[in-house]
Tab-separated table of C-alpha atoms in Angstrom:
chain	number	residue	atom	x	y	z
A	23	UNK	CA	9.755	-25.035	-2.013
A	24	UNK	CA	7.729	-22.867	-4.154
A	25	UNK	CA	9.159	-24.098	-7.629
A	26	UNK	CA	8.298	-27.515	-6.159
A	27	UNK	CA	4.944	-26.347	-5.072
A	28	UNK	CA	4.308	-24.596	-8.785
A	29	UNK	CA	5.554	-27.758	-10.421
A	30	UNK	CA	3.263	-30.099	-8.887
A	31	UNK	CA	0.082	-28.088	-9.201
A	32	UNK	CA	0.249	-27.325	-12.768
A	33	UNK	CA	-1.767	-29.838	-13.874
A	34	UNK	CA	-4.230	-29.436	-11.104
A	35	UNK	CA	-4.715	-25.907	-11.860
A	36	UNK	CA	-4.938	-25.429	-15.537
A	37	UNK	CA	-7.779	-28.429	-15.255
A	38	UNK	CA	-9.798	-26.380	-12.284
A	39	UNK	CA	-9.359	-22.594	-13.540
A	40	UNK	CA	-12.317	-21.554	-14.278
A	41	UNK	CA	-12.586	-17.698	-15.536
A	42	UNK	CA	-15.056	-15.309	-13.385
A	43	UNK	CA	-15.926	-11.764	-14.663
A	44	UNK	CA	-14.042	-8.631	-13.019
A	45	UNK	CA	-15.805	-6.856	-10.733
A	46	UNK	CA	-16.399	-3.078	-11.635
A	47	UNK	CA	-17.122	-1.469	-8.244
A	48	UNK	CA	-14.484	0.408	-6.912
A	49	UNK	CA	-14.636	1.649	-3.332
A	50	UNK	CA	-14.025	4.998	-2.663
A	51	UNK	CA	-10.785	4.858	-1.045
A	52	UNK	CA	-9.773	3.803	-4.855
A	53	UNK	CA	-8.702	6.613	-7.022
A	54	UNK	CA	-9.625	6.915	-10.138
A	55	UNK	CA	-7.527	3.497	-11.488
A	56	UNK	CA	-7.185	4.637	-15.095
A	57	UNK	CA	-5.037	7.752	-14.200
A	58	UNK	CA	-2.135	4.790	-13.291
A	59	UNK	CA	-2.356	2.949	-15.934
A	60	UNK	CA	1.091	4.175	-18.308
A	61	UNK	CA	2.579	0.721	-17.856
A	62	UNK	CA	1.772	-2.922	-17.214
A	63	UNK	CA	4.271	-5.461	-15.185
A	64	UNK	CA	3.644	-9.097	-17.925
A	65	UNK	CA	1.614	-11.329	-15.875
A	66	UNK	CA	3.751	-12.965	-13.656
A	67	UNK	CA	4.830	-14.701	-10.307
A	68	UNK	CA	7.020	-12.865	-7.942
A	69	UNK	CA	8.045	-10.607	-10.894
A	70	UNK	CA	9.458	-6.614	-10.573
A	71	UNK	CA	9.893	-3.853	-12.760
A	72	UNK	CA	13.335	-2.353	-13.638
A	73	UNK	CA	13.949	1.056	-11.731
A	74	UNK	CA	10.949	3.167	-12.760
A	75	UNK	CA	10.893	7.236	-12.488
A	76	UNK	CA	7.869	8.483	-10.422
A	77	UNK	CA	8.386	12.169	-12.348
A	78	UNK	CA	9.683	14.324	-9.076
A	79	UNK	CA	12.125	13.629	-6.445
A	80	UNK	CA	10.942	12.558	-2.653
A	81	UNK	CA	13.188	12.261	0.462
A	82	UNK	CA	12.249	9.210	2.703
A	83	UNK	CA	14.847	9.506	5.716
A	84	UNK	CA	17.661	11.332	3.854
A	85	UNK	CA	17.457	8.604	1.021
A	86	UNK	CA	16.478	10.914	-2.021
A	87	UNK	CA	15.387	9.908	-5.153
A	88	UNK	CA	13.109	9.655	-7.875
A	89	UNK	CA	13.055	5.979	-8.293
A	90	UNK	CA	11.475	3.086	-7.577
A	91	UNK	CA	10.862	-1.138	-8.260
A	92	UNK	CA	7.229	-2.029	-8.404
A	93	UNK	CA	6.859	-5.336	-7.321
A	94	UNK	CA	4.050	-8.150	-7.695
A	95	UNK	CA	4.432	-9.008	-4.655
A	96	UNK	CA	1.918	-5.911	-3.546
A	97	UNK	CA	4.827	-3.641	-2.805
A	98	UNK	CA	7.720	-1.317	-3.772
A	99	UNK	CA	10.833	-0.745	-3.146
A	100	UNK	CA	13.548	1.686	-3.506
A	101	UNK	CA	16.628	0.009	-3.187
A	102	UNK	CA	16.228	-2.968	-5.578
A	103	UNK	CA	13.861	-5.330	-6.894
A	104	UNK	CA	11.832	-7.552	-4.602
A	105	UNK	CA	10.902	-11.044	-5.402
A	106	UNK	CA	10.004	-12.310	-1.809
A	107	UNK	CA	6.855	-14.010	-1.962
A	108	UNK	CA	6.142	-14.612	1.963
A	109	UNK	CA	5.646	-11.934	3.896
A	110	UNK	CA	8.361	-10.762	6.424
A	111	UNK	CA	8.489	-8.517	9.464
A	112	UNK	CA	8.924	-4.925	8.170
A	113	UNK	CA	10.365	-3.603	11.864
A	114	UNK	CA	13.562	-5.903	11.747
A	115	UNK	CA	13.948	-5.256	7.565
A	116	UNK	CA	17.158	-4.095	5.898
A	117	UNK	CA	14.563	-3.138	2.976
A	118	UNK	CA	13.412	0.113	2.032
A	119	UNK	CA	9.878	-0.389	0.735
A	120	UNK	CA	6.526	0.621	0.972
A	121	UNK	CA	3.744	-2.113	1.225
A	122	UNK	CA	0.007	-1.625	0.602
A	123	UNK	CA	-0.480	-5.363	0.948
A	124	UNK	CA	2.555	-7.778	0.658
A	125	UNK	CA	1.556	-11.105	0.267
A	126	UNK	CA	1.624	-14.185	-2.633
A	127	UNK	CA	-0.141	-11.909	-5.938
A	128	UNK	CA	-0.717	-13.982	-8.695
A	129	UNK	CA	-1.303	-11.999	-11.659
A	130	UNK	CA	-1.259	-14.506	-14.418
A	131	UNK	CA	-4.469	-15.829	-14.797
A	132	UNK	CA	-5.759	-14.108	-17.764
A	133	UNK	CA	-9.213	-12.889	-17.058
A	134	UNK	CA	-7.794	-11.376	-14.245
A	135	UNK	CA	-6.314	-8.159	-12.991
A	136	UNK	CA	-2.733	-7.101	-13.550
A	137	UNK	CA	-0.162	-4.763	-11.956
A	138	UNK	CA	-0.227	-1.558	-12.998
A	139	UNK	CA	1.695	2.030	-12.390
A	140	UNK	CA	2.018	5.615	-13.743
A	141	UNK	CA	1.984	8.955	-13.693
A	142	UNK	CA	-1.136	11.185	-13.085
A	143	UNK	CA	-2.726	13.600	-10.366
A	144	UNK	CA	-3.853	13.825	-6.961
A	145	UNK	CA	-5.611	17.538	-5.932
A	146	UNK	CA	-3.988	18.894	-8.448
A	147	UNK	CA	-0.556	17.640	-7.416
A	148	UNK	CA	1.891	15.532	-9.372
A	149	UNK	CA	1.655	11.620	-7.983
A	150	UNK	CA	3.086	8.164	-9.046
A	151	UNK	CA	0.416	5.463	-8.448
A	152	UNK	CA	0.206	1.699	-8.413
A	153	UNK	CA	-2.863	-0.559	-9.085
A	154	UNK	CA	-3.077	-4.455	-7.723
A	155	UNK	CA	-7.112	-4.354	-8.740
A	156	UNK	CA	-8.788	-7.593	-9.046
A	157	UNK	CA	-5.517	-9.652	-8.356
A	158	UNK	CA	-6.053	-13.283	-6.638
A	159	UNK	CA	-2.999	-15.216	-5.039
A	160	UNK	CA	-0.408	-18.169	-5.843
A	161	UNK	CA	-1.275	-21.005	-6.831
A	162	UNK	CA	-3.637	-19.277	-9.582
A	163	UNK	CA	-6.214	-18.420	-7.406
A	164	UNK	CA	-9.052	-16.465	-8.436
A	165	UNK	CA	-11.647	-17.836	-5.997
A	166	UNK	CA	-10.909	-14.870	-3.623
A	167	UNK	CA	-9.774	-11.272	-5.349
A	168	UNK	CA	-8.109	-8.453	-4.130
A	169	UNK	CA	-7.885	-4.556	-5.058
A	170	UNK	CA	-5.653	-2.354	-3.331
A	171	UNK	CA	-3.791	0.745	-4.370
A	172	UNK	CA	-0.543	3.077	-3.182
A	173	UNK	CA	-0.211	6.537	-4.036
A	174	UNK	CA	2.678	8.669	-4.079
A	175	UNK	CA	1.740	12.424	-3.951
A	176	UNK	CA	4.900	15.380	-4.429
A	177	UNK	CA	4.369	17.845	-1.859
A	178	UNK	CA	7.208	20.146	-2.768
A	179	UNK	CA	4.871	22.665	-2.256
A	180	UNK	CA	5.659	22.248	1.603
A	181	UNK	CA	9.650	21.620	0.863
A	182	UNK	CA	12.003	20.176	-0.842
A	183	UNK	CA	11.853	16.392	-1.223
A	184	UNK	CA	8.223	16.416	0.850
A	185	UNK	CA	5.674	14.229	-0.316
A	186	UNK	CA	2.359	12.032	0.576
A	187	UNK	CA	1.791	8.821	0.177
A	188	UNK	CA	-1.861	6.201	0.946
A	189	UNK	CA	-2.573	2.840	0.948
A	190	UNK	CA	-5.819	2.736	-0.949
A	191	UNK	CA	-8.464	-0.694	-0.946
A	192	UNK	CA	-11.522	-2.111	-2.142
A	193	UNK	CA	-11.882	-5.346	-1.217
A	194	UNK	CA	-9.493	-7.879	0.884
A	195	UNK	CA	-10.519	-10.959	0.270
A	196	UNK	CA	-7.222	-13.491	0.622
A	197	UNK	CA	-4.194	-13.099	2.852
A	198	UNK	CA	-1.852	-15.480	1.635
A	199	UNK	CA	-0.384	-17.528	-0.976
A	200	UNK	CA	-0.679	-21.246	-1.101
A	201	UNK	CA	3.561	-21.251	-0.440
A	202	UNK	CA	3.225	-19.345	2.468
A	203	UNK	CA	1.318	-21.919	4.581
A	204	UNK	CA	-2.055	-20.484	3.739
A	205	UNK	CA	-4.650	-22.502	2.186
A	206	UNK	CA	-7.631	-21.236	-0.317
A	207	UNK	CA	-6.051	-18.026	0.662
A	208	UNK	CA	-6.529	-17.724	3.975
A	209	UNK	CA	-4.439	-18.498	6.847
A	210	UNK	CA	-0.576	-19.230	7.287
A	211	UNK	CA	2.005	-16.219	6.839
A	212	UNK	CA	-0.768	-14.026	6.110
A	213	UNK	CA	0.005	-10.265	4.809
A	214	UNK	CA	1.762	-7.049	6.089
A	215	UNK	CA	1.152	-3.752	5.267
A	216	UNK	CA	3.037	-0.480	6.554
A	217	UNK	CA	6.788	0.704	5.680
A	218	UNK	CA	10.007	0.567	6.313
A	219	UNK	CA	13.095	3.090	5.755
A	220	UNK	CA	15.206	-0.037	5.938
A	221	UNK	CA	17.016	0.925	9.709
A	222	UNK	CA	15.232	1.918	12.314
A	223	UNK	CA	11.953	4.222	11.285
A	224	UNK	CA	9.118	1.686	10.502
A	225	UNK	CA	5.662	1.042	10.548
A	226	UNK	CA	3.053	-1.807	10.309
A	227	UNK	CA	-0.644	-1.791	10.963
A	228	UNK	CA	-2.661	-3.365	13.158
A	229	UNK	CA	-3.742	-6.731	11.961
A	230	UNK	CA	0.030	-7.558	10.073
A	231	UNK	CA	0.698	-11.064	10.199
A	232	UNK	CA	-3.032	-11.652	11.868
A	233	UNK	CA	-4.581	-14.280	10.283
A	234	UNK	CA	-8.111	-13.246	9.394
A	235	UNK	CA	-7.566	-9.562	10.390
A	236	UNK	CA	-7.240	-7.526	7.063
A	237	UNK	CA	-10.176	-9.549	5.235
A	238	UNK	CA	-13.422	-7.913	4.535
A	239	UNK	CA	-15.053	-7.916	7.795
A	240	UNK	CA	-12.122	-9.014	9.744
A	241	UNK	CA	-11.388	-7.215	12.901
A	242	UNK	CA	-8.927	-4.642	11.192
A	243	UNK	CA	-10.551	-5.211	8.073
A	244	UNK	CA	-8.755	-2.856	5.598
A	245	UNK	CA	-11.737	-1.416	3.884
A	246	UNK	CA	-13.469	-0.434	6.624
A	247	UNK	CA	-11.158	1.728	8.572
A	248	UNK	CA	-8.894	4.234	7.907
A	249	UNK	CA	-5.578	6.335	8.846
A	250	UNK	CA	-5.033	10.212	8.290
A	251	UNK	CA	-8.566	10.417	6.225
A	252	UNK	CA	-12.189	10.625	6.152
A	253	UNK	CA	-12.579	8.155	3.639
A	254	UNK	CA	-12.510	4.616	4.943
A	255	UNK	CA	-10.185	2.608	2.997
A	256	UNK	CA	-7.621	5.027	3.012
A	257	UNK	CA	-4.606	5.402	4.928
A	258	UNK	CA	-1.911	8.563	4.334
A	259	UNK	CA	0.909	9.084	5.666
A	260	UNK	CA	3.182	12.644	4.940
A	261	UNK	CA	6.600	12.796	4.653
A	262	UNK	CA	8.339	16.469	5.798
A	263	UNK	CA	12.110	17.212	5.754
A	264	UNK	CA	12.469	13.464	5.337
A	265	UNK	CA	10.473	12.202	8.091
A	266	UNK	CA	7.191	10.285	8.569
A	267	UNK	CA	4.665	12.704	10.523
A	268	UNK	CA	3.035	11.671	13.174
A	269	UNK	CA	0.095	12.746	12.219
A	270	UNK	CA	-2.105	14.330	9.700
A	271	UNK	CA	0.652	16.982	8.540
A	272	UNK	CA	-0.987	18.135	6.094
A	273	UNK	CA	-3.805	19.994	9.107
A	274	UNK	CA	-1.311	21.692	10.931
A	275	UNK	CA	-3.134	24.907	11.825
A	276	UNK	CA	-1.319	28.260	10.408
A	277	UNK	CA	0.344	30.505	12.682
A	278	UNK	CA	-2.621	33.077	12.616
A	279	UNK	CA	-4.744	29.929	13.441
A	280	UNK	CA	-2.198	29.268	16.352
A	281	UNK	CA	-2.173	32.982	17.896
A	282	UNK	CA	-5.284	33.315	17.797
A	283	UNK	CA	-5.936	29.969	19.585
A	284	UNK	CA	-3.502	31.116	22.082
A	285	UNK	CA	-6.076	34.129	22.730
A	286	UNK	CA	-8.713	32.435	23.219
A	287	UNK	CA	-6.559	30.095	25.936
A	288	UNK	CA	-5.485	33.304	27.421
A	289	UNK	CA	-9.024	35.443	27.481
A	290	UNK	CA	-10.697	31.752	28.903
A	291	UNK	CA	-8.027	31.882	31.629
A	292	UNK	CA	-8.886	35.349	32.787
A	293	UNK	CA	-12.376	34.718	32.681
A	294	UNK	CA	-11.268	31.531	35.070
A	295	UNK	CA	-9.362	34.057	37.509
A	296	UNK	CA	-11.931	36.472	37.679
A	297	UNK	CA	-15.036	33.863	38.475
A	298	UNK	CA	-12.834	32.748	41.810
């Protein structure tokens, strides 16, 4: 359907592109873009990369590597390359993959942003990052632009294999590509963002597969909330001894914090006993 679809707008769309300037504001939630910026995936449709090294090794449910596939698509995956364009349910996948934003990207129009991924730092800590940053959606859309953002942070300081990783954005403006029943961007299979070890440990946010949900001022609008963090925008997830915290594990109090907690519980109790 797509190649159809592509095919019949060509025409259409190199007569109605019309090239607007990049925006240069970057929310907060975005780190600093540059630092993940080694290499470039050619402007494409539905493209991947090859198997890419993130520089340190990570274990996501006893699958341990130090590989990935970035794909266009607004995800990536570590058991091959993607090239799904349509979103699809990341609770019933076979696919391990992590997905800021999965949806139609369309990174060739040329004035436009492209993907990007590398090495750099994150608190001092070794992290793989890539950017989708001023990307619109298939068919060559650039009406509506997106900017979102994963991070991949070693925490082998914790263990062996542990690591971090966020789904960073700064604006949500389209939810789907013109081949996924959408229309202008909006509406049809629209986008899904959370993770999947490929079996039976998976996530997806609130607002997955909601039309109208994850835009800028939607009711789960991306940019305005947050998971794990302070910083809207932002949601982080850690992964220790292979497994998805529930929670912010990187706040755990320390033992000393936890004995001396348990005084206080015990001192307020006798204080309790005594008032009766």
């Amino acid at each position: 359907m797509k190649n159809n679809y592509r095919f019949a707008l060509t025409a259409l769309a190199a007569s109605l592109l019309i090239a607007l300037p990049l925006s240069s504001a970057q929310a907060a939630a975005i780190r600093q873009a540059s630092d993940f910026t080694d290499f470039s995936l050619a402007r494409n449709d539905d493209g991947s990369t090859g198997l890419v090294a993130m520089g340190f090794g990570i274990n996501f449910y006893g699958l341990t590597t130090s590989n990935l596939y970035v794909n266009n698509n607004g995800n990536v995956t570590f058991d091959g390359a993607l090239g799904t364009y349509t979103p699809f349910a990341l609770s019933t996948t076979s696919r391990q993959i992590l997905a800021p934003f999965f949806a139609d990207w369309d990174t060739r129009p040329t004035s436009y942003g492209i993907t990007q991924y590398g090495t750099g730092t994150v608190d001092g800590r070794n992290a793989f990052g890539v950017n989708w940053i001023n990307i619109g959606y298939y068919y060559y859309g650039t009406d509506r632009l997106n900017s979102a953002q994963l991070i991949i942070t070693d925490r082998s300081d914790t263990g062996v294999g542990n690591f971090d990783f966020e789904f960073n954005y700064d604006q949500i403006q389209w939810e789907t590509g013109d081949a996924s029943g959408g229309s202008g961007g909006l509406g049809g299979n629209s986008a899904r963002v959370g993770w999947s070890n490929g079996a039976t440990n998976t996530f997806e946010l609130a607002g997955s597969a909601i039309n109208g949900a994850f835009l800028d001022g939607g009711p789960n609008a991306l940019i305005a909330n947050s998971l794990n963090s302070t910083v809207a925008g932002r949601y982080v997830w850690g992964v220790r001894n292979g497994t998805v915290c529930t929670g912010d594990c990187n706040n755990v109090p320390e033992p000393a914090s936890l004995a001396l907690l348990g005084l206080g519980l015990a001192a307020l109790a006798g204080l309790r006993r005594r008032r009766v």
